[in-house]
């Protein structure tokens, strides 16, 4: 009701009887106090179980009507400052006139056109000062001491309520020689709202103030040596600053300290000179939410040419500001457009801040940030977050000057122990001379737990998005990055593999991505981290590197790097690097093991692939086949069947002369090698093209690479291997591996040729139905012997030790070719 009364139309009184006004105000205050007292007495008299509220409603309406009448009467008390002796001539000290006028409680004091010199105006509760905008100048007197504010609350040691300052031009006149004489605490500012509840400052401009243009604060600030947990008492609350301007201030344009529920709307701060600081080391900011403030809104504000445009911070001796909301604001040519930090909580040896939390930045724009001579060592940024946690940045645009030399910095940087940051709908353009547009810093002071989504970068820095080392919890999703075709330019640069990447499009960079030192030229690979559940109706993932995909029935990926795919019946993958696929109620516990196409199988052997099926409960006894990657063995409980044209069992054998032997030739042994057989010699086999099983190829490496015992068995040993866990931490893993031959030369491995590619090694069919080259004597049903490797009819079959019999003639003997072909059973 105060706000409504003081904002309604008013009329200026002339020739006023001040004593009469004071009497009337006293009467009004007495009436208001009586109304409040009577209403409170009524509430206190009500029983807790009082059900009929009609009486209360009627009484309340009566009280409301009386209160409205009181404040309407108060609003009619408008007095002209000149009636109290003020001259407004820019020469006379008008301080006393304001002191006298402000003794009228509930009065609106009108300040007409003129320049009014004052030492300090101190406003008691329920007072209003208003003027005619730029025509009504309140200027600090040349003799005013450095600690004086121009307008402030009446007594900082006692609570002030309901003060209003409107339509004034405030000149701090710091050129009177007090530029560096300002004091700590609620002093030396243009408008200082200290220890005050319910204040409104509207259409006021401050100029040339010693310290701040506007300060909403407690009476004192923390001092050097105070702990960062100390909150100053008697901060201000419920303060509105609207449509105001600040310029040429010595420190900050708008600032808050140890105060809550502050609303700064549609304000403009520009060209502070930082005069209380040493040259080149200025911390002058346009909008600053400082030590111990909370629940602050900055909306629709414009900042120009400051060291920091919008800053949320705390000094090391004070708690940081909390729950700060910056909405629809614009920074133009500030060095640091938007800056969040808690001093002395940024280095590796510093503790994490316990108070720097909850900042929301929405629909804001940073235009042409640049270096400033006011702070020589400060690099320009559109947005920088240090020390703060729980920060949301949404709909943020950074527009760079393509011709400006940013000296290879970062457009946006997130660093120094900041955590829990969400960035969404980010738009960056025009920072040609920057190294990266968006940088999440790593190392001992890393920023972590960062979610970045919906990013557009166009025609800007050499690198689009960059993340530093030691970072574990950063995700980048849905980004469209367009570079400028620079040499060594990269769309996404990640120092390690632990960054989650999804749906990132890049163009016009030399490389789309560089991740953990590996470059990807044409695209940014998707990298989905954490345990993942996809298209599954139930189930659970227990480890970060596990996944369940397209499952039902409560399947679980329990171990590191485990997967359950297209399975059901509660299938589980428990071991390290293991998988269950296309199975029902099947389980693997080994390292590097796989169960596939199975039912009720339990498997624990490492580095193997198994399958099986049974209607009994899950057991390793239900395994039907196994592929052993460690030994190369294949084991099956059932039949092994070959195709129609693959009818025999064979081995690779080396020819005596080192040359290939024609197919169908019967061969014999000469030592450990083979040659065409003759009559009466032992027939070891036939050169075959239809072998279903072929042994002895040594396809992958030199046959003696690993040591074998005297019976040919592979010799193994347990060996320690250094590896890393899912977090990249070094660990040692014990594995059983084959013992390598000391004669093995790894450098020659690339020159090794498998036996199938060498002419001296021939496939010799030994058992089964094999095609054999025959002469003209052979007929179906005949037993055969060899003549220079060619089959010929045996003369005395009963005397043969080997009885190979012709099943059928597949190609009759041809005189011109000099041979025929028969299908024989060899055993």
XYZ file of N, CA, C and O in Angstrom, residues 556-736:
724
model
N 20.992 -57.984 -16.694
C 21.886 -57.069 -15.989
C 23.305 -57.154 -16.543
O 23.826 -58.249 -16.762
N 23.915 -55.959 -16.754
C 25.336 -55.868 -17.075
C 26.037 -55.487 -15.776
O 25.993 -54.340 -15.347
N 26.699 -56.455 -15.128
C 27.208 -56.250 -13.776
C 28.676 -55.851 -13.728
O 29.111 -55.210 -12.781
N 29.467 -56.260 -14.705
C 30.900 -55.992 -14.657
C 31.314 -54.805 -15.492
O 30.509 -54.212 -16.217
N 32.591 -54.465 -15.382
C 33.146 -53.405 -16.220
C 33.233 -53.882 -17.668
O 33.637 -55.005 -17.947
N 32.825 -52.995 -18.556
C 32.897 -53.271 -19.998
C 32.093 -54.518 -20.364
O 32.541 -55.372 -21.126
N 30.901 -54.642 -19.820
C 30.049 -55.792 -20.097
C 28.798 -55.349 -20.846
O 28.327 -54.225 -20.682
N 28.242 -56.265 -21.657
C 27.077 -55.957 -22.473
C 26.141 -57.165 -22.502
O 26.601 -58.310 -22.608
N 24.842 -56.892 -22.421
C 23.826 -57.913 -22.676
C 22.965 -57.386 -23.822
O 22.410 -56.288 -23.739
N 22.867 -58.168 -24.902
C 22.184 -57.714 -26.114
C 21.119 -58.732 -26.521
O 21.379 -59.946 -26.562
N 19.928 -58.210 -26.843
C 18.850 -59.022 -27.423
C 18.642 -60.320 -26.657
O 18.552 -61.401 -27.241
N 18.592 -60.215 -25.329
C 18.467 -61.394 -24.489
C 17.337 -61.206 -23.485
O 16.774 -60.121 -23.351
N 17.025 -62.280 -22.753
C 15.932 -62.220 -21.781
C 16.200 -63.228 -20.674
O 17.288 -63.786 -20.566
N 15.162 -63.457 -19.813
C 15.270 -64.457 -18.762
C 16.267 -64.114 -17.680
O 16.802 -65.012 -17.024
N 16.566 -62.820 -17.487
C 17.504 -62.440 -16.431
C 18.953 -62.739 -16.750
O 19.764 -62.940 -15.840
N 19.310 -62.771 -18.010
C 20.701 -63.022 -18.392
C 21.618 -61.960 -17.805
O 21.244 -60.788 -17.689
N 22.861 -62.348 -17.436
C 23.794 -61.424 -16.812
C 25.191 -61.578 -17.396
O 25.615 -62.686 -17.743
N 25.893 -60.427 -17.489
C 27.311 -60.413 -17.858
C 28.061 -59.829 -16.668
O 27.916 -58.650 -16.354
N 28.832 -60.669 -15.990
C 29.450 -60.270 -14.725
C 30.944 -60.013 -14.861
O 31.496 -59.151 -14.206
N 31.634 -60.758 -15.668
C 33.079 -60.610 -15.761
C 33.488 -59.328 -16.464
O 32.672 -58.505 -16.872
N 34.774 -59.146 -16.590
C 35.339 -57.968 -17.251
C 35.407 -58.223 -18.757
O 35.874 -59.267 -19.196
N 34.928 -57.266 -19.542
C 34.939 -57.379 -21.007
C 34.187 -58.631 -21.469
O 34.689 -59.440 -22.251
N 32.977 -58.812 -20.986
C 32.197 -59.998 -21.338
C 30.843 -59.601 -21.908
O 30.387 -58.469 -21.742
N 30.178 -60.577 -22.580
C 28.914 -60.281 -23.256
C 28.026 -61.518 -23.293
O 28.507 -62.644 -23.427
N 26.729 -61.268 -23.169
C 25.720 -62.287 -23.453
C 24.853 -61.751 -24.584
O 24.354 -60.624 -24.506
N 24.670 -62.553 -25.633
C 23.975 -62.054 -26.819
C 22.980 -63.093 -27.333
O 23.293 -64.294 -27.394
N 21.782 -62.621 -27.653
C 20.747 -63.468 -28.251
C 20.502 -64.735 -27.428
O 20.416 -65.833 -27.967
N 20.381 -64.559 -26.117
C 20.286 -65.721 -25.243
C 19.187 -65.554 -24.205
O 18.689 -64.449 -23.969
N 18.834 -66.691 -23.564
C 17.827 -66.707 -22.509
C 18.444 -67.283 -21.238
O 19.053 -68.367 -21.257
N 18.286 -66.570 -20.109
C 18.755 -67.022 -18.795
C 20.157 -67.606 -18.875
O 20.440 -68.694 -18.375
N 21.040 -66.824 -19.523
C 22.428 -67.274 -19.668
C 23.352 -66.252 -19.024
O 23.048 -65.054 -18.976
N 24.551 -66.741 -18.570
C 25.376 -65.914 -17.701
C 26.844 -66.156 -17.998
O 27.269 -67.306 -18.156
N 27.621 -65.080 -18.045
C 29.060 -65.222 -18.212
C 29.779 -64.474 -17.107
O 29.385 -63.372 -16.724
N 30.838 -65.089 -16.598
C 31.607 -64.514 -15.496
C 33.078 -64.355 -15.840
O 33.835 -63.770 -15.078
N 33.518 -64.861 -16.950
C 34.931 -64.805 -17.297
C 35.331 -63.467 -17.893
O 34.503 -62.637 -18.268
N 36.636 -63.258 -18.004
C 37.174 -62.056 -18.640
C 37.255 -62.288 -20.140
O 37.794 -63.297 -20.590
N 36.718 -61.360 -20.910
C 36.771 -61.495 -22.365
C 35.982 -62.665 -22.886
O 36.358 -63.289 -23.884
N 34.861 -62.973 -22.226
C 34.082 -64.148 -22.641
C 32.750 -63.741 -23.245
O 32.220 -62.667 -22.958
N 32.191 -64.640 -24.077
C 30.950 -64.360 -24.797
C 30.070 -65.597 -24.811
O 30.525 -66.695 -25.137
N 28.803 -65.404 -24.439
C 27.782 -66.435 -24.601
C 26.835 -65.961 -25.692
O 26.302 -64.841 -25.614
N 26.601 -66.807 -26.697
C 25.788 -66.379 -27.814
C 24.793 -67.478 -28.195
O 25.102 -68.673 -28.114
N 23.576 -67.038 -28.578
C 22.544 -67.950 -29.080
C 22.347 -69.148 -28.156
O 22.383 -70.301 -28.587
N 22.143 -68.858 -26.873
C 22.103 -69.936 -25.887
C 20.873 -69.832 -24.993
O 20.216 -68.793 -24.906
N 20.616 -70.955 -24.281
C 19.555 -71.002 -23.288
C 20.072 -71.761 -22.072
O 20.587 -72.875 -22.191
N 19.955 -71.129 -20.898
C 20.330 -71.741 -19.630
C 21.798 -72.180 -19.600
O 22.139 -73.278 -19.153
N 22.654 -71.281 -20.070
C 24.095 -71.548 -20.067
C 24.774 -70.647 -19.044
O 24.501 -69.454 -18.976
N 25.662 -71.233 -18.251
C 26.506 -70.464 -17.334
C 27.955 -70.708 -17.738
O 28.380 -71.854 -17.884
N 28.721 -69.597 -17.878
C 30.060 -69.698 -18.453
C 31.037 -68.876 -17.625
O 30.741 -67.734 -17.252
N 32.218 -69.457 -17.325
C 33.181 -68.725 -16.502
C 34.586 -68.697 -17.090
O 35.469 -68.063 -16.534
N 34.848 -69.372 -18.202
C 36.199 -69.423 -18.753
C 36.499 -68.147 -19.546
O 35.669 -67.666 -20.310
N 37.692 -67.629 -19.374
C 38.078 -66.366 -19.997
C 38.504 -66.558 -21.446
O 38.989 -67.623 -21.839
N 38.308 -65.517 -22.214
C 38.730 -65.443 -23.614
C 38.195 -66.612 -24.434
O 38.911 -67.264 -25.194
N 36.917 -66.874 -24.254
C 36.266 -67.941 -25.008
C 34.887 -67.488 -25.460
O 34.280 -66.593 -24.866
N 34.387 -68.152 -26.512
C 33.034 -67.945 -27.010
C 32.318 -69.283 -26.911
O 32.849 -70.300 -27.381
N 31.143 -69.285 -26.271
C 30.437 -70.557 -26.096
C 28.979 -70.407 -26.509
O 28.435 -69.308 -26.585
N 28.347 -71.555 -26.728
C 26.924 -71.619 -26.982
C 26.371 -72.931 -26.476
O 27.104 -73.923 -26.342
N 25.091 -72.947 -26.172
C 24.480 -74.178 -25.702
C 22.991 -73.993 -25.492
O 22.469 -72.879 -25.564
N 22.316 -75.089 -25.181
C 20.876 -75.033 -24.999
C 20.445 -76.182 -24.106
O 20.868 -77.322 -24.286
N 19.584 -75.850 -23.126
C 19.063 -76.894 -22.251
C 17.809 -76.378 -21.576
O 17.634 -75.161 -21.403
N 16.947 -77.294 -21.152
C 15.753 -76.924 -20.409
C 15.994 -76.993 -18.905
O 15.106 -76.686 -18.115
N 17.180 -77.398 -18.491
C 17.502 -77.465 -17.070
C 17.940 -76.091 -16.573
O 18.016 -75.123 -17.335
N 18.249 -76.004 -15.283
C 18.677 -74.714 -14.742
C 20.040 -74.334 -15.317
O 20.809 -75.207 -15.767
N 20.387 -73.017 -15.340
C 21.645 -72.566 -15.951
C 22.855 -73.270 -15.356
O 22.993 -73.385 -14.137
N 23.722 -73.788 -16.230
C 24.900 -74.530 -15.793
C 25.933 -74.539 -16.909
O 25.592 -74.453 -18.101
N 27.212 -74.658 -16.528
C 28.267 -74.802 -17.535
C 28.151 -76.150 -18.237
O 28.684 -76.339 -19.334
N 27.441 -77.102 -17.622
C 27.235 -78.408 -18.255
C 26.331 -78.312 -19.471
O 26.254 -79.256 -20.263
N 25.668 -77.184 -19.650
C 24.770 -77.028 -20.799
C 25.473 -76.460 -22.031
O 24.844 -76.245 -23.059
N 26.784 -76.176 -21.929
C 27.544 -75.679 -23.078
C 27.673 -76.791 -24.117
O 28.000 -77.935 -23.786
N 27.444 -76.473 -25.375
C 27.521 -77.455 -26.464
C 28.723 -77.232 -27.380
O 29.138 -78.143 -28.084
N 29.265 -76.013 -27.416
C 30.462 -75.758 -28.234
C 31.249 -74.584 -27.647
O 30.709 -73.771 -26.915
N 32.562 -74.565 -27.951
C 33.426 -73.517 -27.418
C 34.526 -73.176 -28.412
O 35.141 -74.053 -29.017
N 34.756 -71.859 -28.575
C 35.915 -71.360 -29.326
C 36.848 -70.710 -28.315
O 36.465 -69.754 -27.641
N 38.070 -71.231 -28.198
C 39.019 -70.740 -27.208
C 40.023 -69.820 -27.898
O 40.875 -70.276 -28.669
N 39.917 -68.517 -27.616
C 40.807 -67.552 -28.265
C 42.238 -67.655 -27.751
O 43.171 -67.254 -28.448
N 42.416 -68.127 -26.518
C 43.768 -68.213 -25.960
C 44.559 -69.347 -26.590
O 45.727 -69.196 -26.925
N 43.921 -70.510 -26.788
C 44.627 -71.681 -27.326
C 44.356 -71.910 -28.807
O 45.110 -72.625 -29.470
N 43.254 -71.333 -29.305
C 42.855 -71.605 -30.681
C 42.056 -72.873 -30.832
O 41.717 -73.277 -31.945
N 41.722 -73.539 -29.734
C 40.979 -74.793 -29.793
C 39.502 -74.548 -30.072
O 38.916 -73.579 -29.608
N 38.894 -75.479 -30.815
C 37.466 -75.494 -31.060
C 36.923 -76.806 -30.507
O 37.394 -77.881 -30.887
N 35.925 -76.690 -29.611
C 35.360 -77.886 -28.976
C 33.865 -77.929 -29.225
O 33.183 -76.898 -29.083
N 33.341 -79.098 -29.598
C 31.908 -79.236 -29.860
C 31.406 -80.555 -29.329
O 32.089 -81.578 -29.411
N 30.192 -80.518 -28.738
C 29.582 -81.742 -28.228
C 28.845 -82.510 -29.323
O 28.576 -83.697 -29.175
N 28.536 -81.868 -30.414
C 27.768 -82.517 -31.470
C 28.580 -82.701 -32.738
O 29.809 -82.702 -32.737
N 27.873 -82.887 -33.835
C 28.500 -83.172 -35.123
C 29.102 -81.916 -35.734
O 28.624 -80.800 -35.517
N 30.160 -82.122 -36.517
C 30.732 -81.065 -37.355
C 30.519 -81.501 -38.792
O 31.034 -82.536 -39.228
N 29.730 -80.772 -39.529
C 29.336 -81.171 -40.878
C 29.913 -80.203 -41.897
O 29.952 -78.999 -41.672
N 30.345 -80.781 -43.032
C 30.873 -79.961 -44.121
C 29.858 -79.893 -45.241
O 28.930 -80.697 -45.320
N 30.092 -78.957 -46.174
C 29.200 -78.809 -47.314
C 29.359 -79.949 -48.308
O 30.252 -80.790 -48.187
N 28.524 -80.002 -49.357
C 28.491 -81.101 -50.324
C 29.833 -81.313 -50.995
O 30.263 -82.435 -51.224
N 30.564 -80.308 -51.353
C 31.808 -80.427 -52.104
C 33.039 -80.555 -51.217
O 34.157 -80.556 -51.711
N 32.825 -80.622 -49.861
C 33.978 -80.713 -48.965
C 33.858 -82.009 -48.185
O 33.121 -82.113 -47.209
N 34.609 -83.052 -48.695
C 34.348 -84.420 -48.269
C 35.495 -85.086 -47.527
O 35.370 -86.246 -47.159
N 36.626 -84.398 -47.332
C 37.768 -85.095 -46.735
C 38.449 -84.268 -45.670
O 38.226 -83.062 -45.542
N 39.314 -84.973 -44.907
C 40.096 -84.393 -43.826
C 41.524 -84.287 -44.337
O 42.047 -85.251 -44.932
N 42.190 -83.115 -44.137
C 43.499 -82.916 -44.763
C 44.454 -82.191 -43.830
O 44.069 -81.629 -42.802
N 45.748 -82.209 -44.220
C 46.787 -81.457 -43.535
C 47.704 -80.818 -44.568
O 47.859 -81.315 -45.692
N 48.334 -79.688 -44.157
C 49.369 -79.086 -45.001
C 50.657 -79.890 -44.830
O 51.088 -80.181 -43.701
N 51.259 -80.247 -46.016
C 52.539 -80.951 -45.996
C 53.436 -80.357 -47.065
O 52.977 -79.943 -48.136
N 54.741 -80.324 -46.779
C 55.716 -79.655 -47.650
C 56.293 -80.645 -48.662
O 56.634 -81.780 -48.326
N 56.415 -80.223 -49.933
C 56.961 -81.097 -50.982
C 58.472 -81.187 -50.881
O 59.138 -80.264 -50.393
N 59.009 -82.318 -51.364
C 60.456 -82.545 -51.294
C 61.210 -81.537 -52.138
O 62.239 -81.002 -51.722
N 60.706 -81.246 -53.348
C 61.432 -80.352 -54.258
C 61.034 -78.885 -54.114
O 61.511 -78.032 -54.864
N 60.156 -78.599 -53.141
C 59.758 -77.208 -52.912
C 58.796 -76.670 -53.946
O 58.568 -75.450 -54.012
N 58.183 -77.567 -54.745
C 57.259 -77.147 -55.787
C 55.867 -77.659 -55.487
O 55.710 -78.643 -54.760
N 54.847 -77.012 -56.080
C 53.493 -77.517 -55.880
C 53.285 -78.853 -56.583
O 53.913 -79.129 -57.616
N 52.418 -79.688 -56.044
C 52.080 -80.987 -56.621
C 50.664 -80.905 -57.145
O 49.774 -80.408 -56.458
N 50.376 -81.386 -58.376
C 49.035 -81.255 -58.958
C 47.969 -81.952 -58.122
O 48.222 -82.963 -57.461
N 46.745 -81.406 -58.181
C 45.605 -81.995 -57.485
C 45.369 -83.413 -58.012
O 45.561 -83.701 -59.195
N 44.906 -84.311 -57.132
C 44.619 -85.695 -57.495
C 45.815 -86.601 -57.433
O 45.686 -87.809 -57.646
N 47.012 -86.071 -57.142
C 48.225 -86.890 -57.099
C 48.305 -87.637 -55.767
O 48.128 -87.049 -54.695
N 48.582 -88.951 -55.859
C 48.803 -89.745 -54.649
C 50.237 -89.491 -54.202
O 51.181 -89.557 -55.004
N 50.416 -89.182 -52.891
C 51.755 -88.846 -52.402
C 52.161 -89.800 -51.292
O 51.330 -90.427 -50.622
N 53.486 -89.881 -51.119
C 54.073 -90.675 -50.046
C 55.050 -89.811 -49.283
O 55.372 -88.683 -49.697
N 55.527 -90.308 -48.158
C 56.455 -89.556 -47.323
C 57.886 -89.843 -47.723
O 58.258 -90.982 -48.051
N 58.694 -88.812 -47.692
C 60.152 -88.939 -47.779
C 60.693 -88.096 -46.636
O 60.831 -86.884 -46.767
N 60.950 -88.774 -45.526
C 61.243 -88.046 -44.298
C 59.959 -87.387 -43.802
O 58.943 -88.055 -43.638
N 60.020 -86.038 -43.584
C 58.828 -85.320 -43.128
C 58.138 -84.611 -44.285
O 57.162 -83.889 -44.069
N 58.610 -84.868 -45.522
C 58.053 -84.187 -46.676
C 57.398 -85.195 -47.601
O 57.436 -86.405 -47.372
N 56.769 -84.694 -48.678
C 56.023 -85.571 -49.572
C 56.523 -85.448 -51.009
O 57.126 -84.429 -51.396
N 56.233 -86.562 -51.780
C 56.471 -86.588 -53.233
C 55.455 -87.557 -53.834
O 54.790 -88.304 -53.104
N 55.285 -87.586 -55.174
C 54.368 -88.544 -55.792
C 54.766 -89.990 -55.432
O 55.952 -90.349 -55.438
N 53.767 -90.839 -55.145
C 54.007 -92.218 -54.708
C 54.114 -93.159 -55.906
O 53.516 -92.918 -56.974
N 54.853 -94.265 -55.703
C 54.970 -95.327 -56.695
C 54.445 -96.643 -56.130
O 54.172 -96.751 -54.923
N 54.310 -97.651 -57.023
C 53.710 -98.917 -56.646
C 54.484 -99.544 -55.499
O 55.707 -99.593 -55.502
N 53.747 -99.999 -54.518
C 54.341 -100.637 -53.349
C 54.698 -99.680 -52.226
O 55.014 -100.132 -51.119
N 54.669 -98.348 -52.474
C 54.992 -97.397 -51.416
C 53.736 -97.026 -50.620
O 52.616 -97.086 -51.112
N 53.984 -96.646 -49.364
C 52.877 -96.260 -48.499
C 52.235 -94.982 -49.015
O 52.916 -93.985 -49.276
N 50.926 -95.014 -49.228
C 50.198 -93.855 -49.752
C 49.668 -93.043 -48.565
O 48.719 -93.452 -47.895
N 50.337 -91.904 -48.315
C 49.938 -91.100 -47.149
C 48.654 -90.318 -47.407
O 47.891 -90.015 -46.502
N 48.392 -89.986 -48.701
C 47.184 -89.243 -49.023
C 47.198 -88.752 -50.448
O 48.044 -89.155 -51.251
N 46.246 -87.858 -50.753
C 46.057 -87.346 -52.106
C 46.001 -85.821 -52.047
O 45.379 -85.258 -51.135
N 46.621 -85.167 -53.011
C 46.522 -83.703 -53.082
C 45.058 -83.358 -53.390
O 44.528 -83.735 -54.429
N 44.419 -82.600 -52.410
C 42.959 -82.432 -52.451
C 42.546 -80.974 -52.636
O 43.213 -80.046 -52.159
N 41.401 -80.852 -53.334
C 40.740 -79.544 -53.430
C 39.389 -79.536 -52.716
O 38.661 -78.553 -52.796
N 39.064 -80.646 -52.037
C 37.734 -80.736 -51.423
C 37.801 -80.991 -49.922
O 36.883 -81.556 -49.338
N 38.888 -80.568 -49.281
C 39.038 -80.811 -47.850
C 38.073 -79.942 -47.054
O 37.994 -78.727 -47.253
N 37.337 -80.547 -46.109
C 36.450 -79.797 -45.226
C 37.168 -79.305 -43.984
O 36.831 -78.264 -43.424
N 38.175 -80.041 -43.550
C 39.006 -79.654 -42.399
C 40.458 -79.727 -42.838
O 40.907 -80.767 -43.348
N 41.203 -78.637 -42.648
C 42.614 -78.582 -43.039
C 43.428 -78.157 -41.824
O 43.190 -77.091 -41.257
N 44.372 -78.956 -41.434
C 45.199 -78.661 -40.268
C 46.593 -78.224 -40.709
O 47.023 -78.488 -41.833
N 47.298 -77.559 -39.782
C 48.710 -77.250 -39.976
C 49.011 -76.058 -40.854
O 50.120 -75.948 -41.368
N 48.059 -75.121 -40.988
C 48.333 -74.007 -41.918
C 49.322 -72.994 -41.353
O 50.074 -72.386 -42.091
N 49.343 -72.744 -39.989
C 50.146 -71.659 -39.398
C 49.839 -70.338 -40.092
O 50.710 -69.651 -40.615
N 48.552 -69.990 -40.051
C 48.073 -68.875 -40.866
C 48.487 -67.511 -40.339
O 48.612 -66.567 -41.115
N 48.721 -67.385 -39.044
C 48.814 -66.047 -38.468
C 50.224 -65.643 -38.031
O 50.497 -64.467 -37.851
N 51.086 -66.618 -37.819
C 52.448 -66.279 -37.396
C 53.347 -67.492 -37.599
O 52.898 -68.603 -37.887
N 54.643 -67.261 -37.428
C 55.634 -68.342 -37.503
C 55.242 -69.458 -36.549
O 54.876 -69.215 -35.400
N 55.296 -70.712 -37.036
C 54.779 -71.845 -36.270
C 55.500 -72.042 -34.938
O 54.934 -72.594 -33.995
N 56.712 -71.572 -34.842
C 57.484 -71.743 -33.607
C 57.543 -70.472 -32.767
O 58.434 -70.316 -31.930
N 56.599 -69.563 -32.984
C 56.619 -68.319 -32.196
C 56.505 -68.601 -30.694
O 57.135 -67.938 -29.881
N 55.676 -69.613 -30.334
C 55.495 -69.947 -28.921
C 56.135 -71.305 -28.620
O 56.158 -72.207 -29.471
N 56.632 -71.453 -27.400
C 57.295 -72.693 -27.003
C 56.272 -73.799 -26.740
O 55.176 -73.540 -26.236
N 56.665 -75.033 -27.076
C 55.838 -76.201 -26.820
C 56.653 -77.213 -26.018
O 57.894 -77.231 -26.104
N 55.968 -78.058 -25.260
C 56.692 -79.078 -24.494
C 57.069 -80.238 -25.409
O 56.805 -80.212 -26.619
N 57.675 -81.298 -24.840
C 58.193 -82.391 -25.663
C 57.113 -83.189 -26.373
O 57.385 -83.923 -27.336
N 55.875 -83.012 -25.917
C 54.771 -83.686 -26.591
C 53.982 -82.732 -27.487
O 52.901 -83.063 -27.950
N 54.496 -81.533 -27.684
C 53.850 -80.580 -28.573
C 52.824 -79.680 -27.919
O 52.172 -78.872 -28.591
N 52.644 -79.832 -26.608
C 51.671 -78.999 -25.909
C 52.157 -77.566 -25.731
O 53.344 -77.323 -25.484
N 51.248 -76.602 -25.853
C 51.588 -75.182 -25.716
C 51.979 -74.876 -24.275
O 51.264 -75.223 -23.336
N 53.102 -74.193 -24.084
C 53.579 -73.829 -22.748
C 53.089 -72.419 -22.415
O 53.183 -71.509 -23.249
N 52.557 -72.229 -21.175
C 52.004 -70.926 -20.775
C 52.611 -70.476 -19.450
O 53.230 -71.270 -18.729
N 52.418 -69.185 -19.139
C 52.872 -68.607 -17.878
C 51.921 -67.485 -17.477
O 51.222 -66.913 -18.314
N 51.889 -67.148 -16.164
C 51.110 -66.011 -15.681
C 51.969 -64.773 -15.730
O 53.108 -64.767 -15.283
N 51.374 -63.706 -16.251
C 52.149 -62.486 -16.484
C 51.322 -61.271 -16.094
O 50.099 -61.239 -16.293
N 51.975 -60.249 -15.509
C 51.301 -59.019 -15.087
C 51.289 -58.010 -16.233
O 52.310 -57.793 -16.896
N 50.136 -57.392 -16.445
C 49.994 -56.366 -17.476
C 49.493 -55.084 -16.836
O 48.558 -55.096 -16.033
N 50.111 -53.968 -17.199
C 49.661 -52.654 -16.724
C 48.565 -52.135 -17.637
O 48.730 -52.083 -18.853
N 47.441 -51.776 -17.051
C 46.314 -51.251 -17.826
C 45.644 -50.158 -16.996
O 46.232 -49.664 -16.041
N 44.452 -49.747 -17.364
C 43.735 -48.712 -16.619
C 42.322 -49.180 -16.345
O 41.767 -49.999 -17.091
N 41.733 -48.657 -15.260
C 40.337 -48.951 -14.988
C 39.455 -47.975 -15.755
O 39.937 -47.189 -16.576
N 38.153 -47.978 -15.469
C 37.220 -47.171 -16.246
C 37.427 -45.681 -16.053
O 36.989 -44.873 -16.870
N 38.111 -45.312 -14.979
C 38.379 -43.895 -14.728
C 39.765 -43.475 -15.190
O 40.210 -42.363 -14.904
N 40.465 -44.384 -15.896
C 41.798 -44.051 -16.380
C 42.885 -44.239 -15.337
O 44.038 -43.893 -15.580
N 42.567 -44.807 -14.184
C 43.542 -45.014 -13.123
C 44.366 -46.274 -13.419
O 43.822 -47.320 -13.754
N 45.706 -46.196 -13.313
C 46.553 -47.365 -13.615
C 46.257 -48.535 -12.666
O 46.142 -48.354 -11.455
N 46.135 -49.740 -13.239
C 45.970 -50.955 -12.436
C 46.814 -52.060 -13.063
O 47.293 -51.939 -14.194
N 47.032 -53.163 -12.325
C 47.776 -54.313 -12.820
C 46.825 -55.494 -12.947
O 46.069 -55.802 -12.029
N 46.877 -56.169 -14.118
C 46.005 -57.314 -14.371
C 46.864 -58.543 -14.647
O 47.820 -58.482 -15.435
N 46.575 -59.679 -13.990
C 47.320 -60.926 -14.164
C 46.608 -61.786 -15.210
O 45.423 -62.086 -15.082
N 47.383 -62.198 -16.239
C 46.808 -63.040 -17.292
C 47.725 -64.240 -17.533
O 48.941 -64.164 -17.350
N 47.133 -65.370 -18.000
C 47.908 -66.543 -18.406
C 48.104 -66.482 -19.912
O 47.125 -66.477 -20.671
